[in-house]
PDB file of C-alpha atoms in Angstrom:
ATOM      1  CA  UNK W  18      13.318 -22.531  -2.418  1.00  0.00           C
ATOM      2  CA  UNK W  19      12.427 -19.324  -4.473  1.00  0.00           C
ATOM      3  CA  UNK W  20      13.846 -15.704  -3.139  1.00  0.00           C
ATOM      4  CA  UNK W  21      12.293 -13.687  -0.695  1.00  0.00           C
ATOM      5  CA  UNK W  22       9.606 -11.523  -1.499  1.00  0.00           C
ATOM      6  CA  UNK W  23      10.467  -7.824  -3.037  1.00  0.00           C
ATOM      7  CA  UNK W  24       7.819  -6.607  -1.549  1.00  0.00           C
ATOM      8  CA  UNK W  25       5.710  -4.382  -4.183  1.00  0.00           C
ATOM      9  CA  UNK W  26       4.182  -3.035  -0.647  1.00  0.00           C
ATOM     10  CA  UNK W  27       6.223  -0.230  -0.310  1.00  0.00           C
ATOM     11  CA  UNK W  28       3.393   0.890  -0.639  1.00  0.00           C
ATOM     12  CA  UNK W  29       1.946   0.470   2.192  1.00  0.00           C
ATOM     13  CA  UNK W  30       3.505   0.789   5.843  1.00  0.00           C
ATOM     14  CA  UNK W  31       5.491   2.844   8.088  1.00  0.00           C
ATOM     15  CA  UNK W  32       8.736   3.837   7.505  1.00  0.00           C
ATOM     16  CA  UNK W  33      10.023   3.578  10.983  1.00  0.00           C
ATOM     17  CA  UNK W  34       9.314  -0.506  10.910  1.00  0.00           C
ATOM     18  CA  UNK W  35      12.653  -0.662   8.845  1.00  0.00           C
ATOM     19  CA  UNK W  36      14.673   1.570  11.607  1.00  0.00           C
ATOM     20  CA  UNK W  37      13.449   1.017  15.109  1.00  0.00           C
ATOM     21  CA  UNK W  38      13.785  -1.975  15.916  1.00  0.00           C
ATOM     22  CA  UNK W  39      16.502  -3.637  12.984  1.00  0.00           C
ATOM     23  CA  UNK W  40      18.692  -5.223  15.840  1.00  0.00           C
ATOM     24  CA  UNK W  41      16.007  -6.814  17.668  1.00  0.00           C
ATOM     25  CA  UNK W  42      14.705  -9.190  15.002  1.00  0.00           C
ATOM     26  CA  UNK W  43      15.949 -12.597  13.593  1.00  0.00           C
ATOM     27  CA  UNK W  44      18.437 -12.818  10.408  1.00  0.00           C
ATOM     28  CA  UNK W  45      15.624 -13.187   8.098  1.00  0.00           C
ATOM     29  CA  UNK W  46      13.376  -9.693   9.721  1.00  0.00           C
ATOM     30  CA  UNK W  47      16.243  -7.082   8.224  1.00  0.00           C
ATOM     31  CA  UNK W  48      14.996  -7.868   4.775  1.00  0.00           C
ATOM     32  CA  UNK W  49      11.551  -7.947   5.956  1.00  0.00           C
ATOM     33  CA  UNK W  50      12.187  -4.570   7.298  1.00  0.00           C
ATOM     34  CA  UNK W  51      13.628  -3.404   4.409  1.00  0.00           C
ATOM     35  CA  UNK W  52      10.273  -4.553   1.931  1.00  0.00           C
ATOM     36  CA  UNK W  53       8.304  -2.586   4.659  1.00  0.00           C
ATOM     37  CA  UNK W  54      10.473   0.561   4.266  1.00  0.00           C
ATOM     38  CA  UNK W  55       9.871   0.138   0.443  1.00  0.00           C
ATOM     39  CA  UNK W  56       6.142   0.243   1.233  1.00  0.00           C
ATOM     40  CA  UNK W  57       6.055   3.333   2.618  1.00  0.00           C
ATOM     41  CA  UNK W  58       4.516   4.477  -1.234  1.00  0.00           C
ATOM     42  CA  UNK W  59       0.912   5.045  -0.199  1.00  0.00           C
ATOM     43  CA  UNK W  60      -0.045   8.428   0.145  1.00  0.00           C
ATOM     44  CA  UNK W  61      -2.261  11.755   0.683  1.00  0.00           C
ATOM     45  CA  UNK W  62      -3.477  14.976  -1.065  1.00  0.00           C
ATOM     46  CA  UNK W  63      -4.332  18.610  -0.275  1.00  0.00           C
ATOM     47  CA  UNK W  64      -5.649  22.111   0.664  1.00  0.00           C
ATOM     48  CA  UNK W  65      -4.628  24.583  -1.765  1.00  0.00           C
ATOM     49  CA  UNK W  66      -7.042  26.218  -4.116  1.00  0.00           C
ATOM     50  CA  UNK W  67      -5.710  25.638  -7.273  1.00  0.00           C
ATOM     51  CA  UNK W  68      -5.850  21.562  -6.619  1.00  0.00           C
ATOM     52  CA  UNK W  69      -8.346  21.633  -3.907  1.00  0.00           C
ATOM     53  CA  UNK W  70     -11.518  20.609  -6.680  1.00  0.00           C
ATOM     54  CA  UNK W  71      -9.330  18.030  -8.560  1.00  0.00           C
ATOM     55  CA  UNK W  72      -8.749  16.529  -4.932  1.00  0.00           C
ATOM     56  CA  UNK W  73     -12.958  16.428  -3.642  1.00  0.00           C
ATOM     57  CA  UNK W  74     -13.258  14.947  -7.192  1.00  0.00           C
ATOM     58  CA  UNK W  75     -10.658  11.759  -6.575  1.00  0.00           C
ATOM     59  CA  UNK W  76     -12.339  11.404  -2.761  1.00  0.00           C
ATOM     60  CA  UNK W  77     -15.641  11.552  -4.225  1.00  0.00           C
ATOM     61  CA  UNK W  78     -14.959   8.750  -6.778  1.00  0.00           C
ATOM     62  CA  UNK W  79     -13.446   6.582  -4.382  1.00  0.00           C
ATOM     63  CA  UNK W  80     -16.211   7.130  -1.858  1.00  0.00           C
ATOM     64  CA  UNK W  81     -18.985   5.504  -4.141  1.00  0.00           C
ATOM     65  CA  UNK W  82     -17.277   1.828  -3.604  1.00  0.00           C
ATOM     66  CA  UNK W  83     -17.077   1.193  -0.001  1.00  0.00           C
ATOM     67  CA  UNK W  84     -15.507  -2.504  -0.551  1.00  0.00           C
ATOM     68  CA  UNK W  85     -14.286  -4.741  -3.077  1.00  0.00           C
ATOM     69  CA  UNK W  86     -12.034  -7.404  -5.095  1.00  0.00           C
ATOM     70  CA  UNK W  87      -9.732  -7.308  -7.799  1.00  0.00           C
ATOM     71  CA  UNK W  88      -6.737  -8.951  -8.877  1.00  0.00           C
ATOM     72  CA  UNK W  89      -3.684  -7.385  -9.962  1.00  0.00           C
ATOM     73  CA  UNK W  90      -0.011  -7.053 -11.795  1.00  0.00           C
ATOM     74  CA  UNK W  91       2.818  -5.625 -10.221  1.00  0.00           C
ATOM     75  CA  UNK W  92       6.105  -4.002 -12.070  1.00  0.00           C
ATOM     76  CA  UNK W  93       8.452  -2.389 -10.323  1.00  0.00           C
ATOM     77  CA  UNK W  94      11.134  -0.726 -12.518  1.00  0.00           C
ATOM     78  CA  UNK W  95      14.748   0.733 -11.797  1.00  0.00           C
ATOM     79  CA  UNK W  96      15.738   4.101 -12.286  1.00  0.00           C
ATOM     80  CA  UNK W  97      16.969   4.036 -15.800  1.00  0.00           C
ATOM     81  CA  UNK W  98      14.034   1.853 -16.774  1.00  0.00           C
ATOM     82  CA  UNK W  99      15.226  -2.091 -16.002  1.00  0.00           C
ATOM     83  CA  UNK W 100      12.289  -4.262 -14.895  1.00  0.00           C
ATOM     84  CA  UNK W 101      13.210  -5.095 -11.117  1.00  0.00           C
ATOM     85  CA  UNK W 102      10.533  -7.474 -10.428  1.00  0.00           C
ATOM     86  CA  UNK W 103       7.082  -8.244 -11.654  1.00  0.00           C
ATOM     87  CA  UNK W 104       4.321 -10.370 -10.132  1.00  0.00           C
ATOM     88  CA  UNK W 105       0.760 -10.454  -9.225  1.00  0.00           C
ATOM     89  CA  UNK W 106      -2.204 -11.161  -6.354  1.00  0.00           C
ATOM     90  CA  UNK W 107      -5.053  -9.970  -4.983  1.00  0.00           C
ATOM     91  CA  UNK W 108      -6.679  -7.117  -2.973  1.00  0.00           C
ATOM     92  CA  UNK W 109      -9.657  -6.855  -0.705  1.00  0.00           C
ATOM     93  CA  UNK W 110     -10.572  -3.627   0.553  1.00  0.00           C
ATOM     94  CA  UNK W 111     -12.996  -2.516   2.782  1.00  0.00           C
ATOM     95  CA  UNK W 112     -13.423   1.296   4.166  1.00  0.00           C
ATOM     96  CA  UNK W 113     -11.987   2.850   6.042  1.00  0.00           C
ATOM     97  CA  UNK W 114      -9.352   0.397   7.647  1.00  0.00           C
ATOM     98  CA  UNK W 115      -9.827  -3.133   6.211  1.00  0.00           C
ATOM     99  CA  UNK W 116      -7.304  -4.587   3.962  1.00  0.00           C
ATOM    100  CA  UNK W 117      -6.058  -7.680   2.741  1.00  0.00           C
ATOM    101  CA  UNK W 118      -3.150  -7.494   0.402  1.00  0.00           C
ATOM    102  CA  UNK W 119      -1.388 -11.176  -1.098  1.00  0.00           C
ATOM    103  CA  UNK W 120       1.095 -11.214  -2.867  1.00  0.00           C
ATOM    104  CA  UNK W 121       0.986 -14.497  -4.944  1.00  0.00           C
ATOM    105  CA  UNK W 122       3.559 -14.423  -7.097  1.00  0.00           C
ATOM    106  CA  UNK W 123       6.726 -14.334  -7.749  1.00  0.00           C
ATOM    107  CA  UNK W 124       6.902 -14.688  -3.634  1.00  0.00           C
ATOM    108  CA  UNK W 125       3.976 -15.044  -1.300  1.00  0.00           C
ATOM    109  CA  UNK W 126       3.684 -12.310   1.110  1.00  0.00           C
ATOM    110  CA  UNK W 127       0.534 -10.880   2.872  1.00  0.00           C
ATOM    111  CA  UNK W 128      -0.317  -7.833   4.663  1.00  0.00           C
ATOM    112  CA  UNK W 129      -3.608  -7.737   6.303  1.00  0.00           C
ATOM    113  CA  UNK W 130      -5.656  -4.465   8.280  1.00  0.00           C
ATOM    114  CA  UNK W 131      -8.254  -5.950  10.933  1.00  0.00           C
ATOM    115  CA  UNK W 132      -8.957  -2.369  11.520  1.00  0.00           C
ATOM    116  CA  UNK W 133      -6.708  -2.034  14.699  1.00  0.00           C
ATOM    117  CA  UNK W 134      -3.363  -3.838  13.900  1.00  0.00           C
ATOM    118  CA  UNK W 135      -1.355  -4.307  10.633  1.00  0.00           C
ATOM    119  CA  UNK W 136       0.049  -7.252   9.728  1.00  0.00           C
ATOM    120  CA  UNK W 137       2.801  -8.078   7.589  1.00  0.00           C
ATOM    121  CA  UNK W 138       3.252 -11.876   7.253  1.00  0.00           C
ATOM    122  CA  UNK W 139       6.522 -14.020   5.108  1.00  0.00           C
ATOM    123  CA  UNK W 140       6.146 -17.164   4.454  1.00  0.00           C
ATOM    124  CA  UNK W 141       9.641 -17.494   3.182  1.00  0.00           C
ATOM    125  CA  UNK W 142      11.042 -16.972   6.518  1.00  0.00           C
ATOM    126  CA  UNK W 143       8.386 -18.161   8.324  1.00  0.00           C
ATOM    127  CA  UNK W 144       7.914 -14.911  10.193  1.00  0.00           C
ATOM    128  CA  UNK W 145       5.188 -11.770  10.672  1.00  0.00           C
ATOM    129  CA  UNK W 146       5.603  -8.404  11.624  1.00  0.00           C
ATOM    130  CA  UNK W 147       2.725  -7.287  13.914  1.00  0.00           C
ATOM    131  CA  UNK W 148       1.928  -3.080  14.834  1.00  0.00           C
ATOM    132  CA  UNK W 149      -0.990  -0.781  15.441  1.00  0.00           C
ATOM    133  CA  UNK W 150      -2.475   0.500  12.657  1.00  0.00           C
ATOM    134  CA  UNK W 151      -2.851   3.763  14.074  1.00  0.00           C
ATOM    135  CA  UNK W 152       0.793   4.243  13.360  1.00  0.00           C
ATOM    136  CA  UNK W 153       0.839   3.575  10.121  1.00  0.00           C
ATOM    137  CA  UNK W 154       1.832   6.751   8.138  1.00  0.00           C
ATOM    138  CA  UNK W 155      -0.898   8.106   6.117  1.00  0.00           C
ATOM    139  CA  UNK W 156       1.512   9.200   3.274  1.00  0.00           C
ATOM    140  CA  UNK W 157       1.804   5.451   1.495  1.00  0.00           C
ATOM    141  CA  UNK W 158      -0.848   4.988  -1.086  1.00  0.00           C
ATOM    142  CA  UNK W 159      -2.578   1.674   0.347  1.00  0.00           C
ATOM    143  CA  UNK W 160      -3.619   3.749   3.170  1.00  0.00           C
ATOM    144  CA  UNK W 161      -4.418   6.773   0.973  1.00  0.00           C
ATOM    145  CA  UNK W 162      -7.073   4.520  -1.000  1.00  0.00           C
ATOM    146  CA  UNK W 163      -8.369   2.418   1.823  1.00  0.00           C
ATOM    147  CA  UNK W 164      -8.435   5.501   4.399  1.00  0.00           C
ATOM    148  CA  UNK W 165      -9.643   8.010   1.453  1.00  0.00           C
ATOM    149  CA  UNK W 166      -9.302  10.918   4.014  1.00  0.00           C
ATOM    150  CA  UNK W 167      -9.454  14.604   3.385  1.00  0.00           C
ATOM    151  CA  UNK W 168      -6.484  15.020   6.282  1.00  0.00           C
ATOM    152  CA  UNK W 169      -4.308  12.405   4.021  1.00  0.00           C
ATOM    153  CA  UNK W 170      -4.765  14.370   0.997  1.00  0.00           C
ATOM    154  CA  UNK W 171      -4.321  17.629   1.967  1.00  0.00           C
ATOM    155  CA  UNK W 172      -0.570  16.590   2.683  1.00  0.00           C
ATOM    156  CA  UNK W 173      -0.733  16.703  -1.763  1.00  0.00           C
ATOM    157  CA  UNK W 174      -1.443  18.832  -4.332  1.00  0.00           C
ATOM    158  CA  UNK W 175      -3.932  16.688  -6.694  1.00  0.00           C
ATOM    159  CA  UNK W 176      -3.872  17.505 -10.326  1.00  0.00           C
ATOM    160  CA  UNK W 177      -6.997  15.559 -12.369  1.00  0.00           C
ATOM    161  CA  UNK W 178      -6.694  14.538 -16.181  1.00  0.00           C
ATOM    162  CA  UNK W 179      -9.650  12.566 -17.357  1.00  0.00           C
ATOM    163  CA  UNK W 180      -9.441   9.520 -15.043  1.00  0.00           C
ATOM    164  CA  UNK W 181      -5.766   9.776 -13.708  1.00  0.00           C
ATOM    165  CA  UNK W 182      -5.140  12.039 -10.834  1.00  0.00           C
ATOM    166  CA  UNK W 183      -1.521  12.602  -9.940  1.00  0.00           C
ATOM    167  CA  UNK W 184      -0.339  13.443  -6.313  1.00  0.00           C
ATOM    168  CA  UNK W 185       2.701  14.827  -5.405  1.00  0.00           C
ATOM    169  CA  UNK W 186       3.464  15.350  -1.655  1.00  0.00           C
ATOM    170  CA  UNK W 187       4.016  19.129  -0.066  1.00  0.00           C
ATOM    171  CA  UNK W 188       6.765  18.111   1.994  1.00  0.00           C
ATOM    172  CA  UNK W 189       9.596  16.994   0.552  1.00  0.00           C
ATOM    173  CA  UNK W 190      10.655  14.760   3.703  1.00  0.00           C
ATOM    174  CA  UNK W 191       9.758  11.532   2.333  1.00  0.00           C
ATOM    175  CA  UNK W 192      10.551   8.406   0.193  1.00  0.00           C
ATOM    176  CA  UNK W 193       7.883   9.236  -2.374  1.00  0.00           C
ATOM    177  CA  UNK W 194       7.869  11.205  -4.667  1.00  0.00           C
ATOM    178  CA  UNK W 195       4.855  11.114  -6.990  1.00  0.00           C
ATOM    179  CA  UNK W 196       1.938   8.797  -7.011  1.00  0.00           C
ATOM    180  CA  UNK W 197      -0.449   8.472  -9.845  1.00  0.00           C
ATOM    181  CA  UNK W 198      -3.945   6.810  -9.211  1.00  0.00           C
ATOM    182  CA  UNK W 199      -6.572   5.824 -12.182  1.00  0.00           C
ATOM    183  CA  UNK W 200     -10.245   5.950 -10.988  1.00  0.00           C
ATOM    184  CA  UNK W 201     -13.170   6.091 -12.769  1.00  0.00           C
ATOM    185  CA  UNK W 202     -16.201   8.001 -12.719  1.00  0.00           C
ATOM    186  CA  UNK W 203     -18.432   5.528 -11.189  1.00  0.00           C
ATOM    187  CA  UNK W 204     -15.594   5.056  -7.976  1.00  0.00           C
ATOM    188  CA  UNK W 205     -13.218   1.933 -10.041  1.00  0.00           C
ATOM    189  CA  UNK W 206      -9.911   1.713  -9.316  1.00  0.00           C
ATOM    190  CA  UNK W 207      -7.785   0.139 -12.664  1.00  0.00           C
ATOM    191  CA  UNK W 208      -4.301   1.296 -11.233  1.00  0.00           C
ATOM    192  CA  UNK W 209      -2.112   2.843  -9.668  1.00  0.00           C
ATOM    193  CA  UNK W 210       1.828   3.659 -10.029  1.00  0.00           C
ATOM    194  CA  UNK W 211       4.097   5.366  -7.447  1.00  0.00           C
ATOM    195  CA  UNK W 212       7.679   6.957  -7.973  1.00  0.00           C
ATOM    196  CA  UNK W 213      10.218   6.830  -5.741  1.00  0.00           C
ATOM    197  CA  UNK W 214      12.752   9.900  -4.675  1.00  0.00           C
ATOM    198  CA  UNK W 215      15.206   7.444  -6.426  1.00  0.00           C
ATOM    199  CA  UNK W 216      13.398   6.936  -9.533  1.00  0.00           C
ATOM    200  CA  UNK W 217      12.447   3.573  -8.787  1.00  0.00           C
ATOM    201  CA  UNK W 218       8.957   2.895 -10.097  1.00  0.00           C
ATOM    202  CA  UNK W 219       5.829   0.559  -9.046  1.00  0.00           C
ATOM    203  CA  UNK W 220       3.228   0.045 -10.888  1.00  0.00           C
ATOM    204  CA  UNK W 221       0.349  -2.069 -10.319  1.00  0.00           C
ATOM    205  CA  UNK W 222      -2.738  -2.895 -12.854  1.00  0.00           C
ATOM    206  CA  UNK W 223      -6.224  -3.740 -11.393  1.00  0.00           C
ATOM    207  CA  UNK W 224      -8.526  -6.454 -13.181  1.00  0.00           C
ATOM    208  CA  UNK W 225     -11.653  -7.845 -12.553  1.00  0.00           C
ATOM    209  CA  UNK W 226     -13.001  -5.705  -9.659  1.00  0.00           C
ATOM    210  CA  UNK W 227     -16.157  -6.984  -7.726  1.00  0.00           C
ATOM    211  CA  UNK W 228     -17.893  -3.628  -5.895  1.00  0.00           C
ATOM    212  CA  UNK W 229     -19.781  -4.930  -3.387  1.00  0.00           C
ATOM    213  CA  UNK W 230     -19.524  -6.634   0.145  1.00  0.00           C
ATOM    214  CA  UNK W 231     -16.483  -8.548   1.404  1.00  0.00           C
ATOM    215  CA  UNK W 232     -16.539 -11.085   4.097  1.00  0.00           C
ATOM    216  CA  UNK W 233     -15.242  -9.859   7.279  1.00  0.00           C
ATOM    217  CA  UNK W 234     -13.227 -12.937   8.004  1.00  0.00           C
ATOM    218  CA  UNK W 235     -10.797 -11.721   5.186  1.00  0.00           C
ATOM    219  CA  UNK W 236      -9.500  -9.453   7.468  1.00  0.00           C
ATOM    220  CA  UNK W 237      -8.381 -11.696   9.717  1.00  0.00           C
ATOM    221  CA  UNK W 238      -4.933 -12.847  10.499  1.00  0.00           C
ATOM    222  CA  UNK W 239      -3.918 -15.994  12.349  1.00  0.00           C
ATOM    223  CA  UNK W 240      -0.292 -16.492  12.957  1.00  0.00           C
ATOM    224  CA  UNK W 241       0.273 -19.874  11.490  1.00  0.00           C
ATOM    225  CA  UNK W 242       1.819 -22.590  13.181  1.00  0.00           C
ATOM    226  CA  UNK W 243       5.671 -22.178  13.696  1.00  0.00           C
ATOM    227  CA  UNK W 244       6.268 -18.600  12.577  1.00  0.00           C
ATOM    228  CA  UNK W 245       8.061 -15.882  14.359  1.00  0.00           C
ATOM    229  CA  UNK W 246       5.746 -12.890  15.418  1.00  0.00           C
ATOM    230  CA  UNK W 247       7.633  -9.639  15.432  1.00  0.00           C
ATOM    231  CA  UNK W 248       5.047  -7.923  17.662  1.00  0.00           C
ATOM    232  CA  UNK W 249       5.888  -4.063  17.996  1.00  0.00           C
ATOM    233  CA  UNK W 250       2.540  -3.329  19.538  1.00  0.00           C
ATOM    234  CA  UNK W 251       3.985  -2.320  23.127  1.00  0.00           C
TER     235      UNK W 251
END
């Protein structure tokens, strides 16, 4: 059997998932916890003058595609530069709270928004990790592009160079520390890379992106057969 998934989806969920409820899950759920903690990258931007235009540019790109495809590479790099892991999936995104995220390689894992709960699902260790997604902290940057709300990124001050806009958070009271988005003018993501307070680095390529509508049924989980539900919806 390979490893468990590294989860490149630190980008993505809430960083009490890896604290609250650690003693209450099976021997395998601590190091799912811990690849949700490391997806707490996803983030928000601004409110003050000087970055407020560069920030109503990046939501005004991203609000011309309301859904779509693409495929992508992953590379997540240490502090002093070592490749960590790399891999790559695919991405379905519909706004404002549908999202399907798999992780193909080099370990399947899958986190999927229905719009009302977030799931986080392992095949490795055959269990899922199920919560509201109305707790889901809007400073990761999955929820920052799927969201693309003014109240997420006013917690950044956005600073635009030709097609990359780079956020970095007003409060210092988090795991990330920059994040770094590549849009173009006509609303196409090709990338994104987020920085860690530890200097740990992910960085994620898009390809092929399909604007247009996504089936709904994408955006549906259904707890397979024989996996462990973490549900943390009470």
């Amino acid at each position: 059997m390979g490893r468990p998934a590294h989860l490149p989806i630190k980008l993505i969920l809430l960083p009490r998932l890896g604290r609250e409820r650690a003693g209450s899950l099976s021997q395998g759920m601590p190091r799912m916890k811990k690849q949700l903690m490391t997806a707490c990258l996803f983030a928000a931007v601004l409110a003050a003058p000087a970055f407020a235009e560069d920030a109503d540019v990046l939501q005004s790109r991203l609000n011309q595609v309301n859904s779509f495809h693409a495929s992508f590479t992953q590379r997540v790099t240490g502090a002093e530069g070592g490749a960590v892991q790399e891999g790559e999936g695919e991405l379905w995104i519909k706004r404002p709270n549908l999202f399907n995220w798999h992780m193909t390689t080099p370990d399947e894992s899958v986190l999927v928004s229905d719009g009302k709960t977030l799931w986080f699902y392992n095949p490795f260790v055959e269990q899922a990790i199920a919560n509201w997604l109305k707790n889901a902290t809007g400073n990761t940057p999955f929820m920052l592009i799927t969201r693309n709300s003014a109240a997420d990124w006013g917690q950044y001050n956005v600073k635009q160079q030709g097609d990359s806009f780079s956020l970095v958070p007003k409060a210092d009271n988090g795991n990330l520390k920059q994040f770094t988005i590549n849009v173009t003018a006509n609303g196409t993501i090709t990338g994104f890379t987020a920085v860690e307070q530890d200097g740990q680095r992910s960085t994620y390529q898009l390809k092929s992106q399909k604007n247009g509508p996504v089936d709904d049924a994408k955006f549906h989980f259904t707890l397979p057969k024989g996996v462990t539900l973490d549900d943390q919806r009470q």
